[in-house]
CSV table of C-alpha atoms in Angstrom, one decimal:
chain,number,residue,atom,x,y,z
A,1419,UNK,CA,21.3,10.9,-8.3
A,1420,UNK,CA,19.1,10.2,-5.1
A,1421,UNK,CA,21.0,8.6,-2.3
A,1422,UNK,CA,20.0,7.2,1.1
A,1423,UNK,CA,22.5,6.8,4.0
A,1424,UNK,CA,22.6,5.2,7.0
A,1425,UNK,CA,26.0,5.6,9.2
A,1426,UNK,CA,25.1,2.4,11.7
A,1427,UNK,CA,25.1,-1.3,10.7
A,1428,UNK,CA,24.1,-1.8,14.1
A,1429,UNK,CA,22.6,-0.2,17.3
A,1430,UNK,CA,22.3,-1.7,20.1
A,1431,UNK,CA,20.8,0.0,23.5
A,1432,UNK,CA,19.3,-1.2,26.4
A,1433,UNK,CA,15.9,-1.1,27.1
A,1434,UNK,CA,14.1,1.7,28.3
A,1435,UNK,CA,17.1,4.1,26.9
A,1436,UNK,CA,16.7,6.4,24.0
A,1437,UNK,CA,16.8,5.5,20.2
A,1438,UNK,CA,18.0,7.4,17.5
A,1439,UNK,CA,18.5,5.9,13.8
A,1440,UNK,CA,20.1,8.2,11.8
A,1441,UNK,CA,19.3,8.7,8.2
A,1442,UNK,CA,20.9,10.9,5.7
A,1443,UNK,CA,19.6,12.0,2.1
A,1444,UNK,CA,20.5,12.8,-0.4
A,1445,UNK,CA,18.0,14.7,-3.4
A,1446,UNK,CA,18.0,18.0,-5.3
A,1447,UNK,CA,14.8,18.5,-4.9
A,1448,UNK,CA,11.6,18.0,-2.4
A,1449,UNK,CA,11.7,14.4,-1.6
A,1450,UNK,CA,9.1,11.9,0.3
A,1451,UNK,CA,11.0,10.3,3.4
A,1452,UNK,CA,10.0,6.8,4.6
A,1453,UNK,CA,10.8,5.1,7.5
A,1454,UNK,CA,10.2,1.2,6.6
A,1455,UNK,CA,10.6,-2.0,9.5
A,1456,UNK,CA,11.3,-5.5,9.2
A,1457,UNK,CA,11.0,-7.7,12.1
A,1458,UNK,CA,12.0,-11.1,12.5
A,1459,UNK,CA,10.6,-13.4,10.1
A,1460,UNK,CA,8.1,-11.1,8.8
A,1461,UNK,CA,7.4,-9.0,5.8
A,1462,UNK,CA,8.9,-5.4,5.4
A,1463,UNK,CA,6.3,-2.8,6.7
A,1464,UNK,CA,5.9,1.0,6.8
A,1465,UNK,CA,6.3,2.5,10.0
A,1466,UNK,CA,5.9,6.0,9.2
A,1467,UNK,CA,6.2,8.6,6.5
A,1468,UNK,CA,7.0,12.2,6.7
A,1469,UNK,CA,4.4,13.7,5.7
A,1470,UNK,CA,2.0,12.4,8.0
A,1471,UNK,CA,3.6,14.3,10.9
A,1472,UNK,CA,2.4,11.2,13.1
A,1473,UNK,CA,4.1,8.9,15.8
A,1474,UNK,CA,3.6,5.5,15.0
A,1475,UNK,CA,4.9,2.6,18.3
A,1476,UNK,CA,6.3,5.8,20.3
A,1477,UNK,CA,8.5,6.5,17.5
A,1478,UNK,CA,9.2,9.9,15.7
A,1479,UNK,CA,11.1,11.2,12.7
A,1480,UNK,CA,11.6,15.4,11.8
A,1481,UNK,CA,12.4,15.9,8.2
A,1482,UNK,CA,15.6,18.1,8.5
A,1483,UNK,CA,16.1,20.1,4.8
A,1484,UNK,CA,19.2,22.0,5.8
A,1485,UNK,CA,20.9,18.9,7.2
A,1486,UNK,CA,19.7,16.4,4.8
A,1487,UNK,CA,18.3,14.6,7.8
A,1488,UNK,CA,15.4,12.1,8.6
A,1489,UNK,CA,16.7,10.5,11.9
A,1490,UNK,CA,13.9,8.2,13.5
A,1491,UNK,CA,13.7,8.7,17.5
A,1492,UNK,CA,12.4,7.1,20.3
A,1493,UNK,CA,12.5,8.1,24.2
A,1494,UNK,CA,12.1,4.9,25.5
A,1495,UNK,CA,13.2,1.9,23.5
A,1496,UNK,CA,11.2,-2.1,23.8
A,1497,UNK,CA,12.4,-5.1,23.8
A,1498,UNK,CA,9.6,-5.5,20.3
A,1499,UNK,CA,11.5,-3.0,18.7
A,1500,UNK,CA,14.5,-4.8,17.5
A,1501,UNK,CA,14.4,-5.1,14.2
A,1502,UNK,CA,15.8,-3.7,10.8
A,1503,UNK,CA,15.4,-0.6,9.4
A,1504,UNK,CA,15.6,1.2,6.5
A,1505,UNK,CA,15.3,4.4,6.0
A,1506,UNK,CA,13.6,5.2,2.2
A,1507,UNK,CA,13.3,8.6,-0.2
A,1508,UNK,CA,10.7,8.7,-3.3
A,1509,UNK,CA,11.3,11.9,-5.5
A,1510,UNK,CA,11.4,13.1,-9.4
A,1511,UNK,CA,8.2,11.3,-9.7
A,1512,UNK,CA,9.2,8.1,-10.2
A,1513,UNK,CA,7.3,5.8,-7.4
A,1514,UNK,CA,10.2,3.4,-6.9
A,1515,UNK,CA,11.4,3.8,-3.5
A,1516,UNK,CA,15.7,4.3,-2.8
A,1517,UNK,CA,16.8,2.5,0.6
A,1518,UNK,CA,19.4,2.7,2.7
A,1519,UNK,CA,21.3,-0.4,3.4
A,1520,UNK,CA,19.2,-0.4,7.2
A,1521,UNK,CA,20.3,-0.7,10.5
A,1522,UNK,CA,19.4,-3.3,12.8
A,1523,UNK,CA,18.3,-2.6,15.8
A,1524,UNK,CA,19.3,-4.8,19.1
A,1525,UNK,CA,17.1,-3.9,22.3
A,1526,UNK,CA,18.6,-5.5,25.3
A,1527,UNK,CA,16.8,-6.6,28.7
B,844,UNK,CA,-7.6,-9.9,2.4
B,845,UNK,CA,-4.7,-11.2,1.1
B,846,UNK,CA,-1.8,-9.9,1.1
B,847,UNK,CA,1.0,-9.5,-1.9
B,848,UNK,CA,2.4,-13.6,-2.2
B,849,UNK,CA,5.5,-14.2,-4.5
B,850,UNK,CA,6.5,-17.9,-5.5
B,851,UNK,CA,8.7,-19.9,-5.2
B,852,UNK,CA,10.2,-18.5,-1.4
B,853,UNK,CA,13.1,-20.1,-2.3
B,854,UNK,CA,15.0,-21.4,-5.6
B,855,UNK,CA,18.5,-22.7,-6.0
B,856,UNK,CA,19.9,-22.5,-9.1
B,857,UNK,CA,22.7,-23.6,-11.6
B,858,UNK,CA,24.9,-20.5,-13.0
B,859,UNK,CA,24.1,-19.6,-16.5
B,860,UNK,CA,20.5,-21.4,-15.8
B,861,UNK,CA,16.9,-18.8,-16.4
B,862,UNK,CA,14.7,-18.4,-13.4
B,863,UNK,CA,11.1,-16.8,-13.0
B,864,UNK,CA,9.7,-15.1,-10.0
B,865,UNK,CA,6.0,-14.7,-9.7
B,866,UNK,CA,4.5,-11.9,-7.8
B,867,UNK,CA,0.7,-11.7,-6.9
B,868,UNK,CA,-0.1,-8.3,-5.8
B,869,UNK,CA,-2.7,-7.7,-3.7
B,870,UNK,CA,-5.8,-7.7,-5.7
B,871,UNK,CA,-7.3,-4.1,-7.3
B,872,UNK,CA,-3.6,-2.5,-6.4
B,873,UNK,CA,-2.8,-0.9,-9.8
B,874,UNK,CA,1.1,-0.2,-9.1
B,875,UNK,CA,3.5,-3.1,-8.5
B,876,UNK,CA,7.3,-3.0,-8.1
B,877,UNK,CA,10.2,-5.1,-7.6
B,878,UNK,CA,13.0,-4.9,-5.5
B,879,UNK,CA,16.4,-7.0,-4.6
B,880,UNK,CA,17.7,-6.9,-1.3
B,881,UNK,CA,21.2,-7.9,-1.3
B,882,UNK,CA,23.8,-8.8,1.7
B,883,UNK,CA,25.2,-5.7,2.4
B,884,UNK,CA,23.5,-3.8,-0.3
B,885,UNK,CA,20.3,-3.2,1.0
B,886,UNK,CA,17.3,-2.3,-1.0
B,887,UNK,CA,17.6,-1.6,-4.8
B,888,UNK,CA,14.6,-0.2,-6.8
B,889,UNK,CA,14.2,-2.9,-10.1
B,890,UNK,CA,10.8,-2.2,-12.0
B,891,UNK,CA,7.9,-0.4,-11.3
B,892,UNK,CA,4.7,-1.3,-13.1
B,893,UNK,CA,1.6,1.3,-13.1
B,894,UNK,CA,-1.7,0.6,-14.7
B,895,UNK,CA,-1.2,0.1,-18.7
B,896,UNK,CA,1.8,2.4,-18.8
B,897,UNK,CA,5.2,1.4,-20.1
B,898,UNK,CA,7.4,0.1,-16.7
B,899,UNK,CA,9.5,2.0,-14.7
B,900,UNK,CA,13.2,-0.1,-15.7
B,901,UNK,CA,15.7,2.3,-14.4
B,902,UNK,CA,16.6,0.3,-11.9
B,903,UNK,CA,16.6,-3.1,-13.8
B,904,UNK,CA,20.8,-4.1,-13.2
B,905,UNK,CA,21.5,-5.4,-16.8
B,906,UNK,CA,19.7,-7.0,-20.6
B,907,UNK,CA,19.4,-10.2,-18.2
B,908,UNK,CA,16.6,-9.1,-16.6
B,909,UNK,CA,13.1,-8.4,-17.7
B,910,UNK,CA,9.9,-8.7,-16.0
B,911,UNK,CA,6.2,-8.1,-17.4
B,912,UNK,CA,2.9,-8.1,-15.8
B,913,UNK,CA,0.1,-9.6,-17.6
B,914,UNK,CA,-3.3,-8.2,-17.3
B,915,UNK,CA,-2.8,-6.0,-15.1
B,916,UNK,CA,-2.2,-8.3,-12.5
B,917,UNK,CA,0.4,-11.0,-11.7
B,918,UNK,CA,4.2,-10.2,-12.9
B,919,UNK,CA,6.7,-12.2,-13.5
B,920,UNK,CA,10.7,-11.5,-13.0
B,921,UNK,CA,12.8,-13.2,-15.2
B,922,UNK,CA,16.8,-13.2,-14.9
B,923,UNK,CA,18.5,-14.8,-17.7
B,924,UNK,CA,22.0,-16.8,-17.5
B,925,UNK,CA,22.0,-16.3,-14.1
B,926,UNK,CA,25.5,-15.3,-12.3
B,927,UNK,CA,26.4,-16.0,-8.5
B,928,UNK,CA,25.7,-12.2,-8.1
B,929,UNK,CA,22.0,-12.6,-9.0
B,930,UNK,CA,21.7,-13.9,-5.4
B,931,UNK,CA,19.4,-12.0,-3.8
B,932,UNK,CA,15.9,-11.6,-2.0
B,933,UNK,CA,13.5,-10.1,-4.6
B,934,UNK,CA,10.5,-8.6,-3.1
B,935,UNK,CA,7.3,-7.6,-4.8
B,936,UNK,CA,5.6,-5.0,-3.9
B,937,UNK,CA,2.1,-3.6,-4.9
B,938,UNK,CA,0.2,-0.2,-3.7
B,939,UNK,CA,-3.1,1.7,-4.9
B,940,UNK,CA,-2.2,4.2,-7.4
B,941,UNK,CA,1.2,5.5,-8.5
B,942,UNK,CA,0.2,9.1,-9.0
B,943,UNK,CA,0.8,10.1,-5.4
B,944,UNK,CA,2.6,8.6,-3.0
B,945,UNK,CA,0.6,5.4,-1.5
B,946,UNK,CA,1.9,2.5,0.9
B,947,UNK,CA,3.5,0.1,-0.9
B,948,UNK,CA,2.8,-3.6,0.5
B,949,UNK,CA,5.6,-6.0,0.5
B,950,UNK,CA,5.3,-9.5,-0.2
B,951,UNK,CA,7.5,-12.4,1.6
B,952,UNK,CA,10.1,-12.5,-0.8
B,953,UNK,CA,12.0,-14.9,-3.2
B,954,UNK,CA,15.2,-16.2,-2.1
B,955,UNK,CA,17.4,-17.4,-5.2
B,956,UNK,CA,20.9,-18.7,-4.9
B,957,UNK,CA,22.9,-19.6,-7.8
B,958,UNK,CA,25.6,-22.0,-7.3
């Protein structure tokens, strides 16, 4: 069975600091790793996908096989980054996406 | 263009009552899919509709609920005798094509409580 984990209800840093949402999978085979964001009072949105390689608002996430890892990073966090989000596999062909249960993000001033 | 809308945003119901959730994908999207988002429990995969095929219902929780999309188009969730642990957001989603991996647009979601 696929899995998705993600250790932190919570994070909460200070702006300007670094970011790191951790994400943890788990898949026996090759899966697609999503990061997804929700702001406040808006719809659930891609941010970015792992296969596209790309930074998307500063942020960064390096599919890890050996540690099972798809953390999402970011050097300098913004106060418009607090948010939730979830961290999301697709594998064994079915389209359905798994989630994590998210972590929201708190950016402070 | 539009994006995906779902109706109603919010519905309060009786326990042991049957609700309907409507999702309009975005128009020309072929794949649609549902999802609940529960306190605490996150996302869970429901349904996943592509094309003509036969739906994706591994994730569907138990016989109570079913959903169908009608010409290719709008879909309808339907829970039936619904408990207190059907509340939930459901979200609809809709993307492209199903063969390979494309975005998946989320609609606003359905709030349901059932007292």
């Amino acid at each position: 069975a696929q899995r998705v984990t993600q250790p932190e209800k919570l994070l909460s840093v200070f702006k300007g600091a670094p970011v790191e949402l951790k994400c943890n999978y788990s898949y026996s085979g090759s899966p697609e790793l999503f990061w997804y964001v929700q702001y406040s009072r808006q719809r659930l949105q891609l941010l970015l996908r792992h296969i596209s390689r790309e930074s998307i608002k500063g942020f960064t996430a390096d599919l890890n096989k050996g540690e099972t890892s798809f953390h999402l990073k970011k050097p300098f966090a913004q106060e418009e980054d607090s948010a939730m989000y979830y961290c999301a596999l697709r594998g064994g062909g079915a389209d359905g996406l798994t989630f994590g249960k998210g972590t929201h993000l708190i950016i402070q001033p | 263009g539009a994006g995906v809308s779902q109706s109603p945003s919010n519905k309060v119901t009786e326990k042991g009552k049957d609700v309907e959730l409507r999702c309009d994908p975005i128009s020309g999207h072929t794949a649609l899919y549902w999802y609940r988002q529960s306190l605490g429990q996150g996302l869970e995969f429901l349904i996943y509709f592509q094309g003509n095929s036969a739906p994706d219902k591994s994730g569907l929780p138990s016989d109570r609920f079913s959903a169908e999309r009608t010409g290719g188009s709008v879909s309808t969730l339907t829970i039936q005798r619904t408990q207190q642990e059907d509340s939930a957001v459901y979200l609809c989603a809709s993307s492209s094509q199903g063969i390979s991996y494309n975005e998946q647009f989320f609609g606003p979601g359905t709030r349901l409580t059932v007292l």
